[in-house]
XYZ file of C-alpha atoms in Angstrom:
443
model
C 180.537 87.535 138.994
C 176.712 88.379 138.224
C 175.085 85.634 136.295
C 173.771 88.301 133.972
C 177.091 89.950 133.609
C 178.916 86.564 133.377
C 176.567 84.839 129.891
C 176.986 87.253 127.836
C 180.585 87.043 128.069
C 180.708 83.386 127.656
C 178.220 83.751 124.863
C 180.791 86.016 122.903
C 183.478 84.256 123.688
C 181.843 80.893 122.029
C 180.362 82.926 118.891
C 183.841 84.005 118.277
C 185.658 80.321 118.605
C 182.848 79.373 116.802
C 182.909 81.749 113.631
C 186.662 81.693 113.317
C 187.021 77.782 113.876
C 187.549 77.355 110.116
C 190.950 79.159 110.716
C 193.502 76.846 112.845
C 194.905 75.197 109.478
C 195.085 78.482 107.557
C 198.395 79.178 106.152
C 201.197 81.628 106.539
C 200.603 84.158 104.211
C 201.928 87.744 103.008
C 204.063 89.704 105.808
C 204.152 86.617 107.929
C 207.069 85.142 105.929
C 209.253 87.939 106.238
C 207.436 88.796 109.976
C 208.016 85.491 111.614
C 209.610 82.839 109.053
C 212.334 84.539 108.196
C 212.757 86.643 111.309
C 215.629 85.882 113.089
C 214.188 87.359 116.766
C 211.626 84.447 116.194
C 213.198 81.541 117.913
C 212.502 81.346 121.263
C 213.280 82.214 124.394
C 217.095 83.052 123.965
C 216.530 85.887 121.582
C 213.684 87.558 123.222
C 215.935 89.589 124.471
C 216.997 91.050 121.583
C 213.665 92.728 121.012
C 214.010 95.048 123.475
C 217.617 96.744 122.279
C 217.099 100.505 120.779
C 217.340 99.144 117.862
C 214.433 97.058 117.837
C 212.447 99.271 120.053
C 210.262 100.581 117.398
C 209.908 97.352 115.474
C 206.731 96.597 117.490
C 209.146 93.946 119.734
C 205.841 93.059 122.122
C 204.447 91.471 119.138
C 207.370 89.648 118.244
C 207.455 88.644 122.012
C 204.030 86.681 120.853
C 205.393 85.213 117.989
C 208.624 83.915 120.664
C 205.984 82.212 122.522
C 203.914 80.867 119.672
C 207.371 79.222 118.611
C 207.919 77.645 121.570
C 204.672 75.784 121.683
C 204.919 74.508 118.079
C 207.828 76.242 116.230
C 205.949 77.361 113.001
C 202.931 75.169 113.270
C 199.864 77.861 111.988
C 197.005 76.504 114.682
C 198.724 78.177 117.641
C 199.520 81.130 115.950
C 195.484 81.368 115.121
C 194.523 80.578 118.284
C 196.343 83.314 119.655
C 195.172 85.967 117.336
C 191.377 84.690 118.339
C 192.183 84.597 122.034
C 193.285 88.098 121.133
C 190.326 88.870 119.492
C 188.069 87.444 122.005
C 189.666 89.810 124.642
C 189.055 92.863 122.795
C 186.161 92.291 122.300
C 185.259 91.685 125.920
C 187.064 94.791 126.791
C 184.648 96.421 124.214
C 181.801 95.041 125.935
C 183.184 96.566 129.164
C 183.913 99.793 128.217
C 180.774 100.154 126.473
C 179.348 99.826 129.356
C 181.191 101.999 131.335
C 180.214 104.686 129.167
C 176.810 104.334 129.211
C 176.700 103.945 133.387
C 178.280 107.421 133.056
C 175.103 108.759 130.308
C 172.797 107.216 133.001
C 174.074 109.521 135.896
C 172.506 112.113 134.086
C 170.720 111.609 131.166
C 167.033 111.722 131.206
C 166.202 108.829 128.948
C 166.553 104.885 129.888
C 169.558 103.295 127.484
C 169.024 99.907 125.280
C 170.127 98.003 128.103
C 171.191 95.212 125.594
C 173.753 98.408 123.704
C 176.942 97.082 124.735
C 176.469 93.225 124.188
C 175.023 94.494 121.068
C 178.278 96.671 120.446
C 180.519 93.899 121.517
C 179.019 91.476 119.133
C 178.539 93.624 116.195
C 182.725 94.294 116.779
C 183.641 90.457 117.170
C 181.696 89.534 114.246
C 182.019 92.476 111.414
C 183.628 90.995 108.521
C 186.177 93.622 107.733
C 188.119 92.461 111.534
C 188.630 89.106 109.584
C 192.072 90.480 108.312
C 193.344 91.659 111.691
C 192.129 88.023 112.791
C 193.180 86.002 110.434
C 196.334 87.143 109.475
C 199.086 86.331 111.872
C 200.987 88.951 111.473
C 197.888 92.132 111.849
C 198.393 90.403 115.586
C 199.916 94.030 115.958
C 196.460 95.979 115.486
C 194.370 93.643 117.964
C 197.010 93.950 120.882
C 197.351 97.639 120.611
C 193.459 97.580 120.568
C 193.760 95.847 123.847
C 196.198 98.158 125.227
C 194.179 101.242 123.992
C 190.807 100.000 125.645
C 192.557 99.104 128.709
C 194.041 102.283 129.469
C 190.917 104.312 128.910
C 189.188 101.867 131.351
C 191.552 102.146 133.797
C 192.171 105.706 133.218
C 188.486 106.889 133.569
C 188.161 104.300 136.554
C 190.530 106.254 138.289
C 189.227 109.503 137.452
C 185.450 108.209 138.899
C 187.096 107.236 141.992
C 189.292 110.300 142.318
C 185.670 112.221 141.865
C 183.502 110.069 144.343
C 186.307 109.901 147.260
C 188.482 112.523 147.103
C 191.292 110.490 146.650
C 193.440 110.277 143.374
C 193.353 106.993 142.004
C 196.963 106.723 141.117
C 197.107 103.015 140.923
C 194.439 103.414 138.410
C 196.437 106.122 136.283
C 199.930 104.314 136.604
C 198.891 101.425 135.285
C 196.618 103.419 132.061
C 200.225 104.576 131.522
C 201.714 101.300 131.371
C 199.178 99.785 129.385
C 199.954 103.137 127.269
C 203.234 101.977 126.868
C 203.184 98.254 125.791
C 200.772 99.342 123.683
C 203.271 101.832 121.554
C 205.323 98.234 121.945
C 202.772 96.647 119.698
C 202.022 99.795 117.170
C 202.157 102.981 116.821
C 198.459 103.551 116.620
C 198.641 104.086 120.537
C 199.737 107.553 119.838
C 196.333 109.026 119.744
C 195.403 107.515 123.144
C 195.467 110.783 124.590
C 193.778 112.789 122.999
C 190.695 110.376 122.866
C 190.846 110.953 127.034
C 189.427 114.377 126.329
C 186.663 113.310 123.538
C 186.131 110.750 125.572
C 185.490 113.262 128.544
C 183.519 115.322 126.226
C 181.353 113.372 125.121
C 180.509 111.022 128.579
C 181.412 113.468 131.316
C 181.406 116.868 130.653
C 177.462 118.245 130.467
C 178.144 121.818 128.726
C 178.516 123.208 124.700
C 181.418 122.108 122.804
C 182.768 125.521 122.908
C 182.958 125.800 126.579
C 184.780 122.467 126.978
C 187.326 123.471 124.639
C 188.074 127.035 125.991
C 187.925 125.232 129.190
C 190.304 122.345 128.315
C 192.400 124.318 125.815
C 195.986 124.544 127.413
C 195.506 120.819 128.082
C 194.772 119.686 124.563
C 197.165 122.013 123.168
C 200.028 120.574 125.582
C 199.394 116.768 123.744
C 200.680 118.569 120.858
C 204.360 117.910 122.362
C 204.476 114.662 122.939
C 203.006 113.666 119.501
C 205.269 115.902 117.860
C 207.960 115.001 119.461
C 207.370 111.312 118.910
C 206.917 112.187 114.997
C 209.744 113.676 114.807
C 211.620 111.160 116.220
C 210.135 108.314 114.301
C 210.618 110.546 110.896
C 213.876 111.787 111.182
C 215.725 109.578 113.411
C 214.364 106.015 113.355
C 213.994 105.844 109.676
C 209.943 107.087 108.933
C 206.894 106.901 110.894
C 204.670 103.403 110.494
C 207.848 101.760 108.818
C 206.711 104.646 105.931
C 210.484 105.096 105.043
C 210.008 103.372 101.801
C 206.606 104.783 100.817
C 206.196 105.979 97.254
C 203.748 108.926 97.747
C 204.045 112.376 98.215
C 202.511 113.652 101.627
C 199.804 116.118 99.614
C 199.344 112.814 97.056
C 198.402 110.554 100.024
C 196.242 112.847 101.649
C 194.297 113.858 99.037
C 193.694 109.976 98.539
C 192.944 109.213 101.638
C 190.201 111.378 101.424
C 188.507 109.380 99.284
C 190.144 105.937 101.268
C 188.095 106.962 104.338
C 184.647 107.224 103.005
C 184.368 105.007 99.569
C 186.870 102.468 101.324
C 186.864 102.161 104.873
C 183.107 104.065 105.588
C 181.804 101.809 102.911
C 182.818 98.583 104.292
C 181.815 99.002 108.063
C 178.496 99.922 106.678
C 178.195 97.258 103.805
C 181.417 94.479 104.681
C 181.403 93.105 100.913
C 184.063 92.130 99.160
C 187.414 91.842 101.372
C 190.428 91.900 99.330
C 193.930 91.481 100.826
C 195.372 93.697 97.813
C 192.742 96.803 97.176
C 192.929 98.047 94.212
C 192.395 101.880 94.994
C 193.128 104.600 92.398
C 196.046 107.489 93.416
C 194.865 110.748 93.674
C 197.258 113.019 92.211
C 195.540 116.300 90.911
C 194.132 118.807 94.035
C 192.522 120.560 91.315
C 190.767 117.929 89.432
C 186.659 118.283 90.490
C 186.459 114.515 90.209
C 188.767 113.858 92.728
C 187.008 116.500 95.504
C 183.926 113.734 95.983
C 185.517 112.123 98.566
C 186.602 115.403 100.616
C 183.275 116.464 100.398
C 181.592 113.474 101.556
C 184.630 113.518 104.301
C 183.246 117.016 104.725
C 179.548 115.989 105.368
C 180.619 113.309 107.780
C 182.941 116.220 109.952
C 179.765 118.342 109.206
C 177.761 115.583 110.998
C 179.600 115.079 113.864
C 180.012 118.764 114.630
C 176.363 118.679 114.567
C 176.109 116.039 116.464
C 178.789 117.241 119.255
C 177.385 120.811 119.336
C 173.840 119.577 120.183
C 174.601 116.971 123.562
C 174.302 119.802 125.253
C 171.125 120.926 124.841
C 169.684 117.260 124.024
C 171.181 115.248 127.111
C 170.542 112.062 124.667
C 172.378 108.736 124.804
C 171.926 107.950 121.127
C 173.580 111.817 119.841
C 176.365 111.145 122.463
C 177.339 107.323 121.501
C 176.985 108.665 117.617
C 178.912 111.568 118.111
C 181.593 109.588 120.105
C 181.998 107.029 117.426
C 182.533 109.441 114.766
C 184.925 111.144 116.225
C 186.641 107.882 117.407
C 186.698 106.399 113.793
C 188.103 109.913 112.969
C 190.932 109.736 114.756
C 192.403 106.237 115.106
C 192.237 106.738 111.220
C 194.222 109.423 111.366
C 198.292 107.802 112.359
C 197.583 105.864 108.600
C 195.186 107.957 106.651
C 196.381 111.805 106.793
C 199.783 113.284 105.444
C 201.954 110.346 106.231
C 202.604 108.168 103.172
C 202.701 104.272 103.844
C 202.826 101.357 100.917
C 199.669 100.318 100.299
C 196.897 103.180 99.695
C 193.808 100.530 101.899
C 194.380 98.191 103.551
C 190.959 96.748 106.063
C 193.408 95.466 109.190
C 193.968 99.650 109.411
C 189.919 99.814 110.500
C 190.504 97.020 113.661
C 190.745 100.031 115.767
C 188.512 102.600 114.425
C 186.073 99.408 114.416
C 185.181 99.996 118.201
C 183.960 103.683 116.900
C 182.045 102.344 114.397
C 180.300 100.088 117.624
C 179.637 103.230 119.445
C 178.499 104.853 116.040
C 175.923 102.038 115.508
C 174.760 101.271 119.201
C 173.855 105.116 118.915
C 171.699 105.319 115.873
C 170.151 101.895 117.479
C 169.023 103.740 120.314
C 168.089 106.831 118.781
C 166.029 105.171 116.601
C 164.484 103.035 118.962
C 163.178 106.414 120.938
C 162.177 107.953 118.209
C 159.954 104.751 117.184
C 158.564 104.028 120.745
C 157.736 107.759 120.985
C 155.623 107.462 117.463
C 154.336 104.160 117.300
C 153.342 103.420 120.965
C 149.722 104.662 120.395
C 149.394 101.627 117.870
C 150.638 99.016 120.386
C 153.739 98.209 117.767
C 156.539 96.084 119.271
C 159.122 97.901 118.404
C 161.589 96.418 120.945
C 160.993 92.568 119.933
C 161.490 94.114 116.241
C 164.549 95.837 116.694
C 166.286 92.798 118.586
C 165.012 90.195 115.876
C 167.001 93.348 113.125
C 169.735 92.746 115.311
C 169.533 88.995 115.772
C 169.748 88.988 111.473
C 172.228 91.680 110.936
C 174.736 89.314 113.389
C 174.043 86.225 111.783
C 174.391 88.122 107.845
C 178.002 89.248 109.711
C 178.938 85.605 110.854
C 178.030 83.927 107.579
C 180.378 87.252 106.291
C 183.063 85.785 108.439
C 183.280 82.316 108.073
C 182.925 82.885 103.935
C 186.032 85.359 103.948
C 187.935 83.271 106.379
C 187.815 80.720 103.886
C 189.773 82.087 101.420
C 192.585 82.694 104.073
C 193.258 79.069 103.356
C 196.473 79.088 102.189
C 198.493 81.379 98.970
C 196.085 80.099 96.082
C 193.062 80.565 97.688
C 193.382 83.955 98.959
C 195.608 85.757 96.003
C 193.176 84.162 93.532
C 190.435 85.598 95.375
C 192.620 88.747 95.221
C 193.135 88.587 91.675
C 189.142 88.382 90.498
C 188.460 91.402 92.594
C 191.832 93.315 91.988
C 192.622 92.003 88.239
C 194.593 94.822 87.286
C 197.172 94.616 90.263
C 200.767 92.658 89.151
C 201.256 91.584 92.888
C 198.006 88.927 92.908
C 199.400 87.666 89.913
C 202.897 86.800 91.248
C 201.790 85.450 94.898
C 199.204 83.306 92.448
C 202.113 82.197 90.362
């Protein structure tokens, strides 16, 4: 491997053994009582394979698989279980790095302006290290989120390799495609969050291949994007009225029209908020229930949800004209965060209203989202500050430099109160003081 391709890798692979080092002796906590404790599957090799019955099919048995091994290397001993999750963690993170960079290689092919060339190490690091992934990292059991995350990177890689090859030689690149299906697959073993896979082939396309209006691409592409309609339904269906409710939702409390209307306000004061500003993680979020469509108050978050679609419409309508890597990598990420939000955050009622280990996934948009506005802003300083000899490059990367080292401090703080029980559900109870469930895990 290139030497230049090779350090970065090894320097985000240290950064991230580094930062979550304060984890190994962390505690069970939450879920992972009930997850792997008290799970029966979880006991080694002679019941793995009774996570792969119908039955168990949609019980995310690939995950479970983990936990098999974890228990054969130390039975329930926390360190390997952490080191797992951060191996985990480490590897999507290099697959971010990766596909990053496959995107941009595809901007460069036509795309008049020279790319950040440091974007996707920048991207990669600015995923490993954001605070809010400290849930999905930390706690054994949001395993789940990171190895779908996996999956769903590697089959777009593989996928779109394919597709370049198919385009340069001729030649379909089946092997490529077969196995972006079978990563497609283990990954709806993990969670359901794979389910929107598909459809983010064609943004994806959009956005890093195609070189005409948004219009044209979809009149061009409709029948195609119309036809995913039938699997996901079909899956939904299934999950709803057969296997007992979609995302394990079975026993939620809402109303569909009740949780979308929250989640409305979830995705931009919640979820938005934190990916710009990661303060105050809280395993237990204390976010209000929307009831009333007709209340004004509660129609601030669907309009800020409304700017943001407003944005990225903008944004998508105007790579055409402006063959710019910074609108394309912003417009990508928006739409990304969009829809990986979407399985948990539209008209599908789970039980808790937030909760961070749901952004792990829409994380990698919010990479793309910020490598963009990087760039852009970048141009738009070398273009109007060059005449005064400003080094705006040096600047920017020293901005970086500080905004990773504010998000590692962010990490190794949180990860602290992952501790064990008192720690983090007295940290949960400060910032959630009206919730009874702090209270009792405290207790």
């Amino acid at each position: 491997m290139n030497p230049s391709n090779l350090y970065p890798r090894l320097i985000l692979v240290a950064v991230i053994g580094l930062v979550y080092s304060n984890t190994f002796l962390s505690s069970f906590h939450f879920d992972d009582i009930t997850s792997i404790l008290e799970k029966p599957w979880v006991r080694g090799l002679d019941k793995i394979s009774q996570l792969f019955n119908r039955h168990a099919l949609f019980q995310r048995p690939l995950v479970l698989f983990s936990f098999n091994i974890n228990y054969i290397i130390s039975e329930f001993e926390e360190p390997s279980y952490h080191l797992f999750n951060i191996m985990l963690h480490a590897l999507a993170s290099l697959l971010v790095f990766r596909f990053a960079g496959r995107a941009l290689n595809l901007l460069n092919d036509f795309s008049p302006q020279k790319t950040f060339s440091s974007l996707p190490f920048f991207g990669a690091m600015v995923f490993a290290l954001h605070p809010l992934s400290t849930q999905s990292v930390t706690y054994i059991s949001s395993r789940s989120s990171i190895m779908a995350t996996i999956f769903y990177l590697s089959a777009l890689i593989l996928f779109f390799d394919g597709f370049k090859k198919w385009k340069q030689t001729g030649h379909k690149g089946w092997g490529y495609f077969i196995s972006s299906s079978v990563c497609f697959f283990l990954g709806g073993l993990s969670k359901e969050i794979i389910v929107t896979l598909p459809a983010m082939l064609f943004i994806f396309h959009f956005y890093f291949i195609y070189r005409k209006s948004l219009k044209e691409w979809f009149v061009t592409y409709s029948k195609w994007i119309f036809l995913l309609f039938i699997p996901l339904l079909t899956f939904i269906g299934y999950k709803q009225f057969i296997a007992g409710g979609l995302l394990n939702a079975s026993n939620a409390y809402l109303k569909p029209s009740t949780w979308l209307l929250t989640q409305t306000s979830v995705i931009p004061f919640e979820y938005f908020r934190k990916m710009l500003f990661p303060f105050n993680m809280n395993i237990d979020i204390d976010f209000p229930v929307l009831k009333n469509w007709l209340q004004p108050g509660n129609w601030l978050g669907l309009l800020l949800l409304g700017l943001i679609i407003f944005f990225w419409v903008q944004i998508s309508n105007r790579v055409s004209r402006v063959d710019e890597v910074g609108r394309r990598c912003a417009g990508f990420g928006m739409a990304w965060i969009l829809l990986t939000l979407f399985p948990t955050s539209s008209f599908i009622p789970l039980l808790d209203v937030a909760v961070e280990h749901r952004t792990y996934l829409p994380m990698v948009g919010f990479v793309f989202l910020s490598a963009g506005c990087i760039n852009y802003l970048r141009i738009e300083c070398l273009e109007n500050l060059s005449a005064f000899s400003f080094p705006v490059t040096k600047l920017m990367n020293c901005c970086v430099v500080l905004i990773l080292i504010f998000f590692s401090l962010g990490v190794i703080t949180r990860n602290s109160d992952w501790k064990d029980e008192v720690t983090l559900w007295s940290d949960a109870k400060m910032k959630s003081p009206k919730l009874v469930r702090p209270y009792n895990n405290v207790g």
